[in-house]
mmCIF file of C-alpha atoms in Angstrom:
data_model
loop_
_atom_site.group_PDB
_atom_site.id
_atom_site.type_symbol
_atom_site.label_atom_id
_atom_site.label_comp_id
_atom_site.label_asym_id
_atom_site.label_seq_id
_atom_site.Cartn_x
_atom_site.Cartn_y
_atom_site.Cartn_z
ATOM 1 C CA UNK A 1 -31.643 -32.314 6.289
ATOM 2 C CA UNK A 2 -33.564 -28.938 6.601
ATOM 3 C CA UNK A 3 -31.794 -26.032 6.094
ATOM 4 C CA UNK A 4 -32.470 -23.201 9.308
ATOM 5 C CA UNK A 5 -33.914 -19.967 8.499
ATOM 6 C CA UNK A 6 -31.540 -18.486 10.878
ATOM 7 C CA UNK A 7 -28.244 -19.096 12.234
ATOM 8 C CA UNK A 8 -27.618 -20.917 15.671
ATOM 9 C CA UNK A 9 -27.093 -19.351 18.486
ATOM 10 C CA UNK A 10 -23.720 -19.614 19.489
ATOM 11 C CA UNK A 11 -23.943 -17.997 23.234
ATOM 12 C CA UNK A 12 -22.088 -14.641 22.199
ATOM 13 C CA UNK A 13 -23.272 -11.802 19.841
ATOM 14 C CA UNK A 14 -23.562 -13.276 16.028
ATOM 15 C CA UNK A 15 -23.580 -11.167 12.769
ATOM 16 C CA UNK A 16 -24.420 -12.565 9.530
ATOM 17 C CA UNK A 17 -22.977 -11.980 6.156
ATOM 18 C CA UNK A 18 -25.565 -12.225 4.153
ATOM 19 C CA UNK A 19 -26.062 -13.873 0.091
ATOM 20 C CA UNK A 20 -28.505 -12.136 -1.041
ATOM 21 C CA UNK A 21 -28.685 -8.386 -0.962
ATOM 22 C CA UNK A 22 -30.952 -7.163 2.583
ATOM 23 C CA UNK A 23 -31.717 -3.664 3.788
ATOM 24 C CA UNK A 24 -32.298 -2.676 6.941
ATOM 25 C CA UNK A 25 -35.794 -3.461 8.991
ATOM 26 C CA UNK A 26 -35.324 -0.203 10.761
ATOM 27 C CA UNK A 27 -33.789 2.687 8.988
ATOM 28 C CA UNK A 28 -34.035 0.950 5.466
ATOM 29 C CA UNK A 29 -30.302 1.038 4.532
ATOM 30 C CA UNK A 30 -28.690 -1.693 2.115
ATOM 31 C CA UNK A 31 -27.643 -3.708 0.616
ATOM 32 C CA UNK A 32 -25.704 -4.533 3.772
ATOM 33 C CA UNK A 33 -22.659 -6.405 3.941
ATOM 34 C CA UNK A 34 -23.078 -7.586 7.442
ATOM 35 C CA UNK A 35 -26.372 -8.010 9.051
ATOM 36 C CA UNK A 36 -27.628 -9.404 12.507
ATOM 37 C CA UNK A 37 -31.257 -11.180 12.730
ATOM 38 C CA UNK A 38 -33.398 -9.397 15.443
ATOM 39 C CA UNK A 39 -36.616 -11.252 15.678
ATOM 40 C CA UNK A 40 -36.484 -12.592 12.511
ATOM 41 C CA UNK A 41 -36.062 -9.412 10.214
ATOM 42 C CA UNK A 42 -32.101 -8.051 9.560
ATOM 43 C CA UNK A 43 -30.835 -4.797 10.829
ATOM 44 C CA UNK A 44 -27.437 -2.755 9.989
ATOM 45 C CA UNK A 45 -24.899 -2.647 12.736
ATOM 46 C CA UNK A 46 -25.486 0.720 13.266
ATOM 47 C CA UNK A 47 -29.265 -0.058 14.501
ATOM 48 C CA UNK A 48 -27.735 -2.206 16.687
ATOM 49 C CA UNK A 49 -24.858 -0.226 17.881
ATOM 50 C CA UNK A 50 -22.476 -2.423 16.944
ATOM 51 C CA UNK A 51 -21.545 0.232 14.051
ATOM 52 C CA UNK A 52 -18.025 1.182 16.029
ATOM 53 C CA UNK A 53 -16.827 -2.228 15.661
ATOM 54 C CA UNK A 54 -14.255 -3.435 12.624
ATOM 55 C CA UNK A 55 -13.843 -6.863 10.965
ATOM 56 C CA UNK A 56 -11.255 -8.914 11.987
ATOM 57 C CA UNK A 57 -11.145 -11.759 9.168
ATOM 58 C CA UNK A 58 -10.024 -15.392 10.370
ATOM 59 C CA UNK A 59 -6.746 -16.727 9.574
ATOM 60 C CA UNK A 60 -4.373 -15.271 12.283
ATOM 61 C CA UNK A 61 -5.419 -17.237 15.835
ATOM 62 C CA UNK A 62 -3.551 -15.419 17.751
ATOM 63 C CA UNK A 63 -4.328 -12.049 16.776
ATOM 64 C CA UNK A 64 -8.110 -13.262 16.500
ATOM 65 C CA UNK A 65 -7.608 -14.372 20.348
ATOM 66 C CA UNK A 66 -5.753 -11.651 21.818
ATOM 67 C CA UNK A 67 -7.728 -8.971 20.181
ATOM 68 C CA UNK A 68 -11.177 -10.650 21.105
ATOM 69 C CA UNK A 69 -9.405 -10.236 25.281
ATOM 70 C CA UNK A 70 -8.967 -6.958 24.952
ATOM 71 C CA UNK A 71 -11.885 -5.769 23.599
ATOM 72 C CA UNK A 72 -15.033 -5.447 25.375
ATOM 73 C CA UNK A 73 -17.159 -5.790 22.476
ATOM 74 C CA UNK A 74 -16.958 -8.764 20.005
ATOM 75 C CA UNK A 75 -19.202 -10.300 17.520
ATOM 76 C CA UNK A 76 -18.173 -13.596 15.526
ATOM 77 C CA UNK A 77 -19.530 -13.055 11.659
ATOM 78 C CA UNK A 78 -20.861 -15.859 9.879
ATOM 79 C CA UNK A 79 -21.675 -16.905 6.359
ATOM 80 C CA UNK A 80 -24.041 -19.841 5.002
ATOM 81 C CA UNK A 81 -22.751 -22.592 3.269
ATOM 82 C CA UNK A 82 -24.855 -23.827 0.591
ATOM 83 C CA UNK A 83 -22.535 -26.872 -0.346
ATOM 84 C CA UNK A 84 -22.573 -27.983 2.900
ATOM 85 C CA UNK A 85 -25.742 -26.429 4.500
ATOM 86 C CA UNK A 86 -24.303 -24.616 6.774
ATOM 87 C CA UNK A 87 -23.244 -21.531 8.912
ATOM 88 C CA UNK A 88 -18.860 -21.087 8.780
ATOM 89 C CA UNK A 89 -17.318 -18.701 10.329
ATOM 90 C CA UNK A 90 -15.638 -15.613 8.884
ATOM 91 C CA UNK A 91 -14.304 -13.589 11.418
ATOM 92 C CA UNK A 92 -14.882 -11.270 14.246
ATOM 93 C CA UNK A 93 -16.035 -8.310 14.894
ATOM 94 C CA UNK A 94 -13.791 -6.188 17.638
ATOM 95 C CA UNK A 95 -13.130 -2.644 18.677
ATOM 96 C CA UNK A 96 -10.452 -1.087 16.818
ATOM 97 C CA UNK A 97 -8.046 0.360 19.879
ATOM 98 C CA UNK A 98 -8.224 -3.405 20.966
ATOM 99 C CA UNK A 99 -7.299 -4.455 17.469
ATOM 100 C CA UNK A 100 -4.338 -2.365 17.414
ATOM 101 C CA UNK A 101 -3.150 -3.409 21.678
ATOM 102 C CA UNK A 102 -3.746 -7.043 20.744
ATOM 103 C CA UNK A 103 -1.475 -5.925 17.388
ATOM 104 C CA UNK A 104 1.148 -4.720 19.078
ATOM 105 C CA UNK A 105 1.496 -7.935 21.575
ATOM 106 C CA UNK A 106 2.061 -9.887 18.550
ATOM 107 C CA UNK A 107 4.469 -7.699 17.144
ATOM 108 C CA UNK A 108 5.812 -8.271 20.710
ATOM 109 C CA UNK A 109 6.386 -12.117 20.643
ATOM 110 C CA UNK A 110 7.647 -12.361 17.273
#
């Protein structure tokens, strides 16, 4: 099985968490945390405006779901499995006022 230099493209906006320790192509920040592949060389979120957004990690669904609707940002972060060779997902990355609404409607139900 060969092992892909760069994760698949999912359809939506994808951020890597990266292994090894990257800096940014652009403005030469790092070691970065989370990372997204732009023609093959990693920027920071903030070269990519995607800077405002916080992390989300996964383990709550509904939270994860109701905060991705109200937000009209979101990026789902990833993280390579070497065991198993490949990409799992970690999370997602979502504005924070949407956070706290989608918060609050789960505070709501329960």
């Amino acid at each position: 099985m060969t092992r892909l230099a760069t994760p698949p493209h999912l359809g939506g906006l994808l951020v890597v968490q990266p292994l090894r320790h990257k800096r940014c192509a652009a403005c030469s920040r790092g070691p970065l945390s989370l990372l997204v592949v732009e023609d093959g060389v990693p920027r920071c979120l903030e070269c990519v405006d995607l800077g405002h957004l916080v992390f989300l990690p996964r383990g709550d669904t509904a939270l994860t779901r109701r905060s991705r609707e109200e937000s009209t940002l979101s990026a789902v972060v990833v993280r390579y499995n070497r065991r198993k060779s490949r990409y799992e997902r970690q999370g997602v990355l979502v504005e924070e006022a949407a956070l706290a609404r989608a918060e609050a409607r789960c505070l709501a139900d329960a």
